[in-house]
Amino acid sequence: MEHNNILITGAHRSGTTWTGKVLATATELRYVQEPFNVAISRYKQPFTQWYKYVSVHSPAHEQDQVHNYLKKFTSLQPKHLFTSLTKANSLKGYYYALGDIKNRVTHRTLFKDPLLLFSAPWFQEKMDSKVVVLVRHPAAFIASLKVKDWQFDFTNFQSQPLLMERELSSFASEIEEFATTKKDIVAQGIVLWNILNHYVLKRGSENLPGWYFLRHEDLSTQPVVEFKKLCDFLDIEYSNKMHAKIIETTTGKGPKERQRDSKQNISTWKTRLEPEEIERIKEGTQPIWPHFYTEEDW
């Protein structure tokens, strides 16, 4: 089955932005940034939770509401095109909006959004998409949270009964605890990584058509090889422009240094985390990480 659009997802801080920006250099794609990110207020999402869950089991009116919201990013209906034009607040913005309207006719749309992870199966059907899911080493993920001090409010999960019932029931007690008691960033990261990648593991075991699972570390270590594979899967051209973007974003120097620098990049967590934190993470994520990583990856 052919799919017109593309979704790049996975846990946040797992390389979705880099992957999306590299792929977006393909001439046949247009890029949409995180429609499920409720911090982007201009989007006016019809929901308030991070990691919003929508599925075929959601109430029909909710599915319709979210589907209509998503369609405004690709639709050629006059009301959506008019909204796009009226949001332009400069001449440059107006010309950009006109160009985007043209691209809606001639281009496929790439949605980059880690926050769509739980809704990805529903999104694939409703938005006619292939789905790329990225996984990142738990220590690297948590080190990134630590550096940014990205706290997470677990009531985002708790406030979604259908998500808790259908996908997160095995984490109910931990979510309850973390939603009501403030925990340190490492503890938060452990539970969050387990929750998100337990879901990834479940979807991966289902051999879903049109889905592609990829480790961030493999992209970083062999970016040219892995992006070529990804382009084949997505039926897009691996162009000179894309190749240049990969070189630019992995080294800024040239192909000879690329692999060495990329390998250094994926190991920065070893200097950002204390030894006892690494041990906590390894032990705390042990039920999940062996499905994606080996002992040597620690």
PDB file of C-alpha atoms in Angstrom:
ATOM      1  CA  MET A   1       0.000   0.000   0.000  1.00  0.00           C
ATOM      2  CA  GLU A   2       1.326   3.445  -0.904  1.00  0.00           C
ATOM      3  CA  HIS A   3       1.079   6.303   1.557  1.00  0.00           C
ATOM      4  CA  ASN A   4       1.122   9.944   0.617  1.00  0.00           C
ATOM      5  CA  ASN A   5       2.352  11.544   3.855  1.00  0.00           C
ATOM      6  CA  ILE A   6       5.038  10.824   6.455  1.00  0.00           C
ATOM      7  CA  LEU A   7       5.088  10.936  10.260  1.00  0.00           C
ATOM      8  CA  ILE A   8       8.394  11.100  12.158  1.00  0.00           C
ATOM      9  CA  THR A   9       7.778  10.264  15.825  1.00  0.00           C
ATOM     10  CA  GLY A  10       9.172   8.533  18.912  1.00  0.00           C
ATOM     11  CA  ALA A  11       9.985   9.869  22.382  1.00  0.00           C
ATOM     12  CA  HIS A  12      10.928  13.538  22.529  1.00  0.00           C
ATOM     13  CA  ARG A  13      14.697  14.193  22.649  1.00  0.00           C
ATOM     14  CA  SER A  14      15.219  11.160  20.402  1.00  0.00           C
ATOM     15  CA  GLY A  15      16.363  12.784  17.167  1.00  0.00           C
ATOM     16  CA  THR A  16      13.020  13.409  15.494  1.00  0.00           C
ATOM     17  CA  THR A  17      13.859  17.044  14.708  1.00  0.00           C
ATOM     18  CA  TRP A  18      17.193  16.223  13.085  1.00  0.00           C
ATOM     19  CA  THR A  19      15.688  13.336  11.130  1.00  0.00           C
ATOM     20  CA  GLY A  20      12.744  15.425   9.982  1.00  0.00           C
ATOM     21  CA  LYS A  21      14.894  18.374   8.918  1.00  0.00           C
ATOM     22  CA  VAL A  22      17.242  16.154   6.905  1.00  0.00           C
ATOM     23  CA  LEU A  23      14.365  14.386   5.140  1.00  0.00           C
ATOM     24  CA  ALA A  24      12.633  17.717   4.523  1.00  0.00           C
ATOM     25  CA  THR A  25      15.427  18.670   2.113  1.00  0.00           C
ATOM     26  CA  ALA A  26      13.763  16.273  -0.342  1.00  0.00           C
ATOM     27  CA  THR A  27      12.179  18.384  -3.075  1.00  0.00           C
ATOM     28  CA  GLU A  28       8.942  16.388  -2.963  1.00  0.00           C
ATOM     29  CA  LEU A  29       8.245  17.067   0.733  1.00  0.00           C
ATOM     30  CA  ARG A  30       6.805  19.940   2.759  1.00  0.00           C
ATOM     31  CA  TYR A  31       7.454  20.097   6.506  1.00  0.00           C
ATOM     32  CA  VAL A  32       4.945  20.487   9.355  1.00  0.00           C
ATOM     33  CA  GLN A  33       6.273  21.071  12.858  1.00  0.00           C
ATOM     34  CA  GLU A  34       4.592  19.264  15.788  1.00  0.00           C
ATOM     35  CA  PRO A  35       0.834  19.731  15.368  1.00  0.00           C
ATOM     36  CA  PHE A  36       0.303  17.963  18.733  1.00  0.00           C
ATOM     37  CA  ASN A  37       2.624  20.334  20.615  1.00  0.00           C
ATOM     38  CA  VAL A  38       0.211  22.291  22.806  1.00  0.00           C
ATOM     39  CA  ALA A  39       2.925  24.876  23.509  1.00  0.00           C
ATOM     40  CA  ILE A  40       2.504  26.107  19.910  1.00  0.00           C
ATOM     41  CA  SER A  41      -0.538  28.191  20.753  1.00  0.00           C
ATOM     42  CA  ARG A  42      -1.138  29.499  17.227  1.00  0.00           C
ATOM     43  CA  TYR A  43      -2.164  25.982  16.172  1.00  0.00           C
ATOM     44  CA  LYS A  44      -5.190  26.071  18.505  1.00  0.00           C
ATOM     45  CA  GLN A  45      -5.313  22.338  19.165  1.00  0.00           C
ATOM     46  CA  PRO A  46      -8.683  20.940  20.310  1.00  0.00           C
ATOM     47  CA  PHE A  47      -6.987  19.350  23.355  1.00  0.00           C
ATOM     48  CA  THR A  48      -4.600  20.356  26.152  1.00  0.00           C
ATOM     49  CA  GLN A  49      -2.545  17.249  26.975  1.00  0.00           C
ATOM     50  CA  TRP A  50       0.988  16.418  25.946  1.00  0.00           C
ATOM     51  CA  TYR A  51       1.076  13.014  24.223  1.00  0.00           C
ATOM     52  CA  LYS A  52      -2.603  13.172  23.328  1.00  0.00           C
ATOM     53  CA  TYR A  53      -4.083   9.742  22.621  1.00  0.00           C
ATOM     54  CA  VAL A  54      -6.573   9.318  19.790  1.00  0.00           C
ATOM     55  CA  SER A  55      -7.534   5.899  18.460  1.00  0.00           C
ATOM     56  CA  VAL A  56     -10.358   4.064  16.735  1.00  0.00           C
ATOM     57  CA  HIS A  57     -11.720   3.505  20.258  1.00  0.00           C
ATOM     58  CA  SER A  58     -11.983   7.234  20.959  1.00  0.00           C
ATOM     59  CA  PRO A  59     -15.471   8.793  20.799  1.00  0.00           C
ATOM     60  CA  ALA A  60     -16.451   9.526  17.200  1.00  0.00           C
ATOM     61  CA  HIS A  61     -16.872  13.237  17.860  1.00  0.00           C
ATOM     62  CA  GLU A  62     -13.352  13.459  19.303  1.00  0.00           C
ATOM     63  CA  GLN A  63     -11.878  11.613  16.331  1.00  0.00           C
ATOM     64  CA  ASP A  64     -13.694  13.960  13.957  1.00  0.00           C
ATOM     65  CA  GLN A  65     -12.561  17.020  15.890  1.00  0.00           C
ATOM     66  CA  VAL A  66      -8.882  16.035  15.883  1.00  0.00           C
ATOM     67  CA  HIS A  67      -9.016  14.820  12.280  1.00  0.00           C
ATOM     68  CA  ASN A  68     -10.490  18.134  11.151  1.00  0.00           C
ATOM     69  CA  TYR A  69      -7.773  19.943  13.076  1.00  0.00           C
ATOM     70  CA  LEU A  70      -5.040  17.912  11.354  1.00  0.00           C
ATOM     71  CA  LYS A  71      -6.563  18.369   7.913  1.00  0.00           C
ATOM     72  CA  LYS A  72      -5.983  22.112   8.097  1.00  0.00           C
ATOM     73  CA  PHE A  73      -2.259  21.373   7.657  1.00  0.00           C
ATOM     74  CA  THR A  74      -2.826  19.663   4.298  1.00  0.00           C
ATOM     75  CA  SER A  75      -6.292  20.669   3.113  1.00  0.00           C
ATOM     76  CA  LEU A  76      -7.069  22.632  -0.040  1.00  0.00           C
ATOM     77  CA  GLN A  77     -10.488  23.653   1.251  1.00  0.00           C
ATOM     78  CA  PRO A  78     -10.991  27.437   0.916  1.00  0.00           C
ATOM     79  CA  LYS A  79     -11.565  27.968   4.654  1.00  0.00           C
ATOM     80  CA  HIS A  80      -8.208  26.371   5.493  1.00  0.00           C
ATOM     81  CA  LEU A  81      -6.357  28.239   2.760  1.00  0.00           C
ATOM     82  CA  PHE A  82      -7.919  31.526   3.852  1.00  0.00           C
ATOM     83  CA  THR A  83      -6.828  30.891   7.446  1.00  0.00           C
ATOM     84  CA  SER A  84      -3.285  30.201   6.276  1.00  0.00           C
ATOM     85  CA  LEU A  85      -3.148  33.480   4.356  1.00  0.00           C
ATOM     86  CA  THR A  86      -4.691  35.618   7.090  1.00  0.00           C
ATOM     87  CA  LYS A  87      -2.132  34.385   9.632  1.00  0.00           C
ATOM     88  CA  ALA A  88       0.674  35.958   7.593  1.00  0.00           C
ATOM     89  CA  ASN A  89       1.816  39.121   9.381  1.00  0.00           C
ATOM     90  CA  SER A  90       4.360  40.332   6.829  1.00  0.00           C
ATOM     91  CA  LEU A  91       4.901  40.394   3.073  1.00  0.00           C
ATOM     92  CA  LYS A  92       7.461  37.620   3.461  1.00  0.00           C
ATOM     93  CA  GLY A  93       4.972  35.602   5.488  1.00  0.00           C
ATOM     94  CA  TYR A  94       2.298  36.157   2.857  1.00  0.00           C
ATOM     95  CA  TYR A  95       4.544  34.875   0.064  1.00  0.00           C
ATOM     96  CA  TYR A  96       5.515  31.911   2.236  1.00  0.00           C
ATOM     97  CA  ALA A  97       1.832  31.117   2.752  1.00  0.00           C
ATOM     98  CA  LEU A  98       1.206  31.304  -1.003  1.00  0.00           C
ATOM     99  CA  GLY A  99       4.139  28.978  -1.627  1.00  0.00           C
ATOM    100  CA  ASP A 100       2.858  26.558   0.984  1.00  0.00           C
ATOM    101  CA  ILE A 101      -0.570  26.507  -0.658  1.00  0.00           C
ATOM    102  CA  LYS A 102       1.096  25.568  -3.954  1.00  0.00           C
ATOM    103  CA  ASN A 103       3.128  22.882  -2.198  1.00  0.00           C
ATOM    104  CA  ARG A 104      -0.018  21.343  -0.740  1.00  0.00           C
ATOM    105  CA  VAL A 105      -0.950  20.433  -4.309  1.00  0.00           C
ATOM    106  CA  THR A 106       2.454  19.259  -5.518  1.00  0.00           C
ATOM    107  CA  HIS A 107       4.193  17.899  -2.390  1.00  0.00           C
ATOM    108  CA  ARG A 108       3.771  15.163   0.175  1.00  0.00           C
ATOM    109  CA  THR A 109       3.634  16.365   3.790  1.00  0.00           C
ATOM    110  CA  LEU A 110       6.159  15.323   6.424  1.00  0.00           C
ATOM    111  CA  PHE A 111       4.816  15.709   9.959  1.00  0.00           C
ATOM    112  CA  LYS A 112       7.534  15.784  12.612  1.00  0.00           C
ATOM    113  CA  ASP A 113       5.987  15.194  16.021  1.00  0.00           C
ATOM    114  CA  PRO A 114       7.158  13.015  18.919  1.00  0.00           C
ATOM    115  CA  LEU A 115       3.969  13.968  20.763  1.00  0.00           C
ATOM    116  CA  LEU A 116       1.922  12.057  18.181  1.00  0.00           C
ATOM    117  CA  LEU A 117       3.483   8.769  19.281  1.00  0.00           C
ATOM    118  CA  PHE A 118       0.454   7.280  21.051  1.00  0.00           C
ATOM    119  CA  SER A 119      -1.871   8.394  18.249  1.00  0.00           C
ATOM    120  CA  ALA A 120       0.374   7.178  15.419  1.00  0.00           C
ATOM    121  CA  PRO A 121      -1.737   4.142  14.343  1.00  0.00           C
ATOM    122  CA  TRP A 122      -4.856   6.311  14.119  1.00  0.00           C
ATOM    123  CA  PHE A 123      -2.896   9.104  12.432  1.00  0.00           C
ATOM    124  CA  GLN A 124      -1.519   6.685   9.839  1.00  0.00           C
ATOM    125  CA  GLU A 125      -5.007   5.690   8.751  1.00  0.00           C
ATOM    126  CA  LYS A 126      -6.616   9.119   8.895  1.00  0.00           C
ATOM    127  CA  MET A 127      -3.742  11.043   7.313  1.00  0.00           C
ATOM    128  CA  ASP A 128      -2.589   8.407   4.806  1.00  0.00           C
ATOM    129  CA  SER A 129       0.945   8.213   6.202  1.00  0.00           C
ATOM    130  CA  LYS A 130       3.983   6.068   6.603  1.00  0.00           C
ATOM    131  CA  VAL A 131       5.325   6.131  10.167  1.00  0.00           C
ATOM    132  CA  VAL A 132       8.977   6.357  11.228  1.00  0.00           C
ATOM    133  CA  VAL A 133       9.641   5.729  14.933  1.00  0.00           C
ATOM    134  CA  LEU A 134      12.941   6.677  16.548  1.00  0.00           C
ATOM    135  CA  VAL A 135      14.375   5.097  19.696  1.00  0.00           C
ATOM    136  CA  ARG A 136      17.190   6.587  21.772  1.00  0.00           C
ATOM    137  CA  HIS A 137      19.393   4.983  24.435  1.00  0.00           C
ATOM    138  CA  PRO A 138      17.805   5.553  27.873  1.00  0.00           C
ATOM    139  CA  ALA A 139      20.930   7.151  29.346  1.00  0.00           C
ATOM    140  CA  ALA A 140      21.239   9.523  26.373  1.00  0.00           C
ATOM    141  CA  PHE A 141      17.542  10.392  26.589  1.00  0.00           C
ATOM    142  CA  ILE A 142      17.714  11.125  30.317  1.00  0.00           C
ATOM    143  CA  ALA A 143      21.004  13.032  30.031  1.00  0.00           C
ATOM    144  CA  SER A 144      19.285  15.273  27.494  1.00  0.00           C
ATOM    145  CA  LEU A 145      16.386  15.866  29.887  1.00  0.00           C
ATOM    146  CA  LYS A 146      18.854  16.626  32.672  1.00  0.00           C
ATOM    147  CA  VAL A 147      20.790  19.200  30.638  1.00  0.00           C
ATOM    148  CA  LYS A 148      17.566  20.947  29.577  1.00  0.00           C
ATOM    149  CA  ASP A 149      15.881  20.386  32.969  1.00  0.00           C
ATOM    150  CA  TRP A 150      12.795  19.222  31.091  1.00  0.00           C
ATOM    151  CA  GLN A 151      10.336  18.285  33.792  1.00  0.00           C
ATOM    152  CA  PHE A 152       7.314  16.201  32.812  1.00  0.00           C
ATOM    153  CA  ASP A 153       3.819  16.429  34.273  1.00  0.00           C
ATOM    154  CA  PHE A 154       2.500  12.875  34.496  1.00  0.00           C
ATOM    155  CA  THR A 155      -1.072  14.120  34.800  1.00  0.00           C
ATOM    156  CA  ASN A 156      -0.856  14.380  31.005  1.00  0.00           C
ATOM    157  CA  PHE A 157      -1.202  10.590  31.027  1.00  0.00           C
ATOM    158  CA  GLN A 158      -3.434  10.316  34.076  1.00  0.00           C
ATOM    159  CA  SER A 159      -6.014  12.699  32.605  1.00  0.00           C
ATOM    160  CA  GLN A 160      -6.563  10.423  29.593  1.00  0.00           C
ATOM    161  CA  PRO A 161      -8.634   7.433  30.820  1.00  0.00           C
ATOM    162  CA  LEU A 162      -8.648   5.662  27.456  1.00  0.00           C
ATOM    163  CA  LEU A 163      -4.863   5.914  27.167  1.00  0.00           C
ATOM    164  CA  MET A 164      -4.448   4.582  30.707  1.00  0.00           C
ATOM    165  CA  GLU A 165      -6.881   1.740  30.099  1.00  0.00           C
ATOM    166  CA  ARG A 166      -5.696   0.588  26.695  1.00  0.00           C
ATOM    167  CA  GLU A 167      -1.968   1.344  26.688  1.00  0.00           C
ATOM    168  CA  LEU A 168      -0.577   2.306  30.097  1.00  0.00           C
ATOM    169  CA  SER A 169      -2.405   0.103  32.604  1.00  0.00           C
ATOM    170  CA  SER A 170       0.828  -1.646  33.613  1.00  0.00           C
ATOM    171  CA  PHE A 171       2.270   1.751  34.605  1.00  0.00           C
ATOM    172  CA  ALA A 172      -0.812   2.974  36.500  1.00  0.00           C
ATOM    173  CA  SER A 173       0.733   2.933  39.981  1.00  0.00           C
ATOM    174  CA  GLU A 174       3.922   4.686  38.864  1.00  0.00           C
ATOM    175  CA  ILE A 175       1.978   7.318  36.944  1.00  0.00           C
ATOM    176  CA  GLU A 176      -0.210   7.927  40.006  1.00  0.00           C
ATOM    177  CA  GLU A 177       2.874   8.342  42.201  1.00  0.00           C
ATOM    178  CA  PHE A 178       4.706  10.626  39.785  1.00  0.00           C
ATOM    179  CA  ALA A 179       1.586  12.701  39.121  1.00  0.00           C
ATOM    180  CA  THR A 180       1.178  13.469  42.825  1.00  0.00           C
ATOM    181  CA  THR A 181       4.776  13.544  44.122  1.00  0.00           C
ATOM    182  CA  LYS A 182       7.656  15.567  42.695  1.00  0.00           C
ATOM    183  CA  LYS A 183      10.565  13.350  41.640  1.00  0.00           C
ATOM    184  CA  ASP A 184      14.071  14.164  40.457  1.00  0.00           C
ATOM    185  CA  ILE A 185      14.757  14.373  36.730  1.00  0.00           C
ATOM    186  CA  VAL A 186      16.484  10.982  36.548  1.00  0.00           C
ATOM    187  CA  ALA A 187      13.566   9.216  38.220  1.00  0.00           C
ATOM    188  CA  GLN A 188      11.136  10.998  35.898  1.00  0.00           C
ATOM    189  CA  GLY A 189      13.220  10.082  32.878  1.00  0.00           C
ATOM    190  CA  ILE A 190      13.375   6.408  33.789  1.00  0.00           C
ATOM    191  CA  VAL A 191       9.600   6.066  34.050  1.00  0.00           C
ATOM    192  CA  LEU A 192       8.995   8.226  30.991  1.00  0.00           C
ATOM    193  CA  TRP A 193      11.471   6.282  28.837  1.00  0.00           C
ATOM    194  CA  ASN A 194       9.897   2.997  29.956  1.00  0.00           C
ATOM    195  CA  ILE A 195       6.364   4.201  29.198  1.00  0.00           C
ATOM    196  CA  LEU A 196       7.140   5.585  25.756  1.00  0.00           C
ATOM    197  CA  ASN A 197       9.350   2.743  24.605  1.00  0.00           C
ATOM    198  CA  HIS A 198       7.100   0.042  26.018  1.00  0.00           C
ATOM    199  CA  TYR A 199       4.544   1.449  23.599  1.00  0.00           C
ATOM    200  CA  VAL A 200       7.124   1.452  20.776  1.00  0.00           C
ATOM    201  CA  LEU A 201       7.993  -2.156  21.591  1.00  0.00           C
ATOM    202  CA  LYS A 202       4.329  -3.196  21.417  1.00  0.00           C
ATOM    203  CA  ARG A 203       3.827  -1.540  18.046  1.00  0.00           C
ATOM    204  CA  GLY A 204       7.063  -3.018  16.736  1.00  0.00           C
ATOM    205  CA  SER A 205       5.929  -6.525  17.642  1.00  0.00           C
ATOM    206  CA  GLU A 206       2.799  -6.113  15.525  1.00  0.00           C
ATOM    207  CA  ASN A 207       4.670  -5.879  12.203  1.00  0.00           C
ATOM    208  CA  LEU A 208       2.496  -2.967  11.152  1.00  0.00           C
ATOM    209  CA  PRO A 209       2.641  -2.222   7.415  1.00  0.00           C
ATOM    210  CA  GLY A 210       4.077   1.172   6.626  1.00  0.00           C
ATOM    211  CA  TRP A 211       6.042   1.438   9.898  1.00  0.00           C
ATOM    212  CA  TYR A 212       9.826   1.807  10.186  1.00  0.00           C
ATOM    213  CA  PHE A 213      11.729   1.582  13.486  1.00  0.00           C
ATOM    214  CA  LEU A 214      15.185   3.091  13.816  1.00  0.00           C
ATOM    215  CA  ARG A 215      17.671   3.708  16.611  1.00  0.00           C
ATOM    216  CA  HIS A 216      19.017   7.239  16.914  1.00  0.00           C
ATOM    217  CA  GLU A 217      22.467   5.749  17.482  1.00  0.00           C
ATOM    218  CA  ASP A 218      22.417   3.937  14.140  1.00  0.00           C
ATOM    219  CA  LEU A 219      21.525   7.177  12.369  1.00  0.00           C
ATOM    220  CA  SER A 220      24.338   8.980  14.178  1.00  0.00           C
ATOM    221  CA  THR A 221      26.950   6.302  13.533  1.00  0.00           C
ATOM    222  CA  GLN A 222      26.161   5.677   9.869  1.00  0.00           C
ATOM    223  CA  PRO A 223      23.984   8.613   8.784  1.00  0.00           C
ATOM    224  CA  VAL A 224      24.486   8.242   5.038  1.00  0.00           C
ATOM    225  CA  VAL A 225      23.774   4.510   5.028  1.00  0.00           C
ATOM    226  CA  GLU A 226      20.751   4.788   7.312  1.00  0.00           C
ATOM    227  CA  PHE A 227      19.215   7.817   5.604  1.00  0.00           C
ATOM    228  CA  LYS A 228      19.521   6.059   2.235  1.00  0.00           C
ATOM    229  CA  LYS A 229      17.615   3.089   3.680  1.00  0.00           C
ATOM    230  CA  LEU A 230      15.024   5.442   5.117  1.00  0.00           C
ATOM    231  CA  CYS A 231      14.604   7.225   1.796  1.00  0.00           C
ATOM    232  CA  ASP A 232      14.041   3.888   0.067  1.00  0.00           C
ATOM    233  CA  PHE A 233      11.335   3.022   2.584  1.00  0.00           C
ATOM    234  CA  LEU A 234       9.672   6.415   2.191  1.00  0.00           C
ATOM    235  CA  ASP A 235       9.996   6.472  -1.610  1.00  0.00           C
ATOM    236  CA  ILE A 236      11.870   9.769  -1.665  1.00  0.00           C
ATOM    237  CA  GLU A 237      15.078  10.702  -3.443  1.00  0.00           C
ATOM    238  CA  TYR A 238      18.380  10.726  -1.578  1.00  0.00           C
ATOM    239  CA  SER A 239      19.696  13.898  -3.190  1.00  0.00           C
ATOM    240  CA  ASN A 240      22.947  15.841  -3.144  1.00  0.00           C
ATOM    241  CA  LYS A 241      21.150  18.446  -1.047  1.00  0.00           C
ATOM    242  CA  MET A 242      20.191  15.838   1.529  1.00  0.00           C
ATOM    243  CA  HIS A 243      23.718  14.457   1.575  1.00  0.00           C
ATOM    244  CA  ALA A 244      25.094  17.955   2.181  1.00  0.00           C
ATOM    245  CA  LYS A 245      22.601  18.483   5.009  1.00  0.00           C
ATOM    246  CA  ILE A 246      23.754  15.269   6.660  1.00  0.00           C
ATOM    247  CA  ILE A 247      27.405  16.313   6.467  1.00  0.00           C
ATOM    248  CA  GLU A 248      26.581  19.787   7.751  1.00  0.00           C
ATOM    249  CA  THR A 249      24.564  18.529  10.719  1.00  0.00           C
ATOM    250  CA  THR A 250      26.898  15.740  11.753  1.00  0.00           C
ATOM    251  CA  THR A 251      30.280  17.463  11.520  1.00  0.00           C
ATOM    252  CA  GLY A 252      30.319  20.725   9.612  1.00  0.00           C
ATOM    253  CA  LYS A 253      33.739  19.614   8.372  1.00  0.00           C
ATOM    254  CA  GLY A 254      33.508  16.864   5.811  1.00  0.00           C
ATOM    255  CA  PRO A 255      33.007  13.141   5.236  1.00  0.00           C
ATOM    256  CA  LYS A 256      36.341  11.938   6.662  1.00  0.00           C
ATOM    257  CA  GLU A 257      35.505  13.083  10.182  1.00  0.00           C
ATOM    258  CA  ARG A 258      31.804  12.245  10.067  1.00  0.00           C
ATOM    259  CA  GLN A 259      31.775   8.817  11.648  1.00  0.00           C
ATOM    260  CA  ARG A 260      34.229   9.647  14.407  1.00  0.00           C
ATOM    261  CA  ASP A 261      32.327  12.793  15.444  1.00  0.00           C
ATOM    262  CA  SER A 262      28.977  11.022  15.313  1.00  0.00           C
ATOM    263  CA  LYS A 263      30.239   8.302  17.607  1.00  0.00           C
ATOM    264  CA  GLN A 264      31.452  10.922  20.067  1.00  0.00           C
ATOM    265  CA  ASN A 265      28.064  12.613  19.948  1.00  0.00           C
ATOM    266  CA  ILE A 266      26.133   9.496  20.930  1.00  0.00           C
ATOM    267  CA  SER A 267      28.357   8.978  23.981  1.00  0.00           C
ATOM    268  CA  THR A 268      28.077  12.437  25.552  1.00  0.00           C
ATOM    269  CA  TRP A 269      25.718  11.022  28.182  1.00  0.00           C
ATOM    270  CA  LYS A 270      28.717   9.361  29.821  1.00  0.00           C
ATOM    271  CA  THR A 271      30.054  12.787  30.802  1.00  0.00           C
ATOM    272  CA  ARG A 272      26.683  14.391  31.529  1.00  0.00           C
ATOM    273  CA  LEU A 273      25.595  11.754  34.023  1.00  0.00           C
ATOM    274  CA  GLU A 274      27.208  10.663  37.272  1.00  0.00           C
ATOM    275  CA  PRO A 275      28.199   6.957  37.506  1.00  0.00           C
ATOM    276  CA  GLU A 276      25.481   6.317  40.086  1.00  0.00           C
ATOM    277  CA  GLU A 277      22.906   7.956  37.796  1.00  0.00           C
ATOM    278  CA  ILE A 278      23.931   5.706  34.920  1.00  0.00           C
ATOM    279  CA  GLU A 279      23.529   2.670  37.160  1.00  0.00           C
ATOM    280  CA  ARG A 280      20.086   3.868  38.277  1.00  0.00           C
ATOM    281  CA  ILE A 281      19.029   4.318  34.668  1.00  0.00           C
ATOM    282  CA  LYS A 282      20.368   0.961  33.556  1.00  0.00           C
ATOM    283  CA  GLU A 283      18.619  -0.840  36.392  1.00  0.00           C
ATOM    284  CA  GLY A 284      15.409   1.188  36.162  1.00  0.00           C
ATOM    285  CA  THR A 285      14.938   0.670  32.422  1.00  0.00           C
ATOM    286  CA  GLN A 286      16.124  -2.950  32.431  1.00  0.00           C
ATOM    287  CA  PRO A 287      12.721  -4.430  31.533  1.00  0.00           C
ATOM    288  CA  ILE A 288      12.771  -2.533  28.212  1.00  0.00           C
ATOM    289  CA  TRP A 289      16.275  -1.598  27.078  1.00  0.00           C
ATOM    290  CA  PRO A 290      17.505  -5.156  26.237  1.00  0.00           C
ATOM    291  CA  HIS A 291      14.925  -5.196  23.427  1.00  0.00           C
ATOM    292  CA  PHE A 292      16.762  -2.317  21.740  1.00  0.00           C
ATOM    293  CA  TYR A 293      20.327  -2.358  23.111  1.00  0.00           C
ATOM    294  CA  THR A 294      23.060  -4.711  24.276  1.00  0.00           C
ATOM    295  CA  GLU A 295      25.351  -4.671  27.304  1.00  0.00           C
ATOM    296  CA  GLU A 296      28.073  -3.176  25.088  1.00  0.00           C
ATOM    297  CA  ASP A 297      25.908  -0.094  24.551  1.00  0.00           C
ATOM    298  CA  TRP A 298      26.443   0.823  28.208  1.00  0.00           C
TER     299      TRP A 298
END
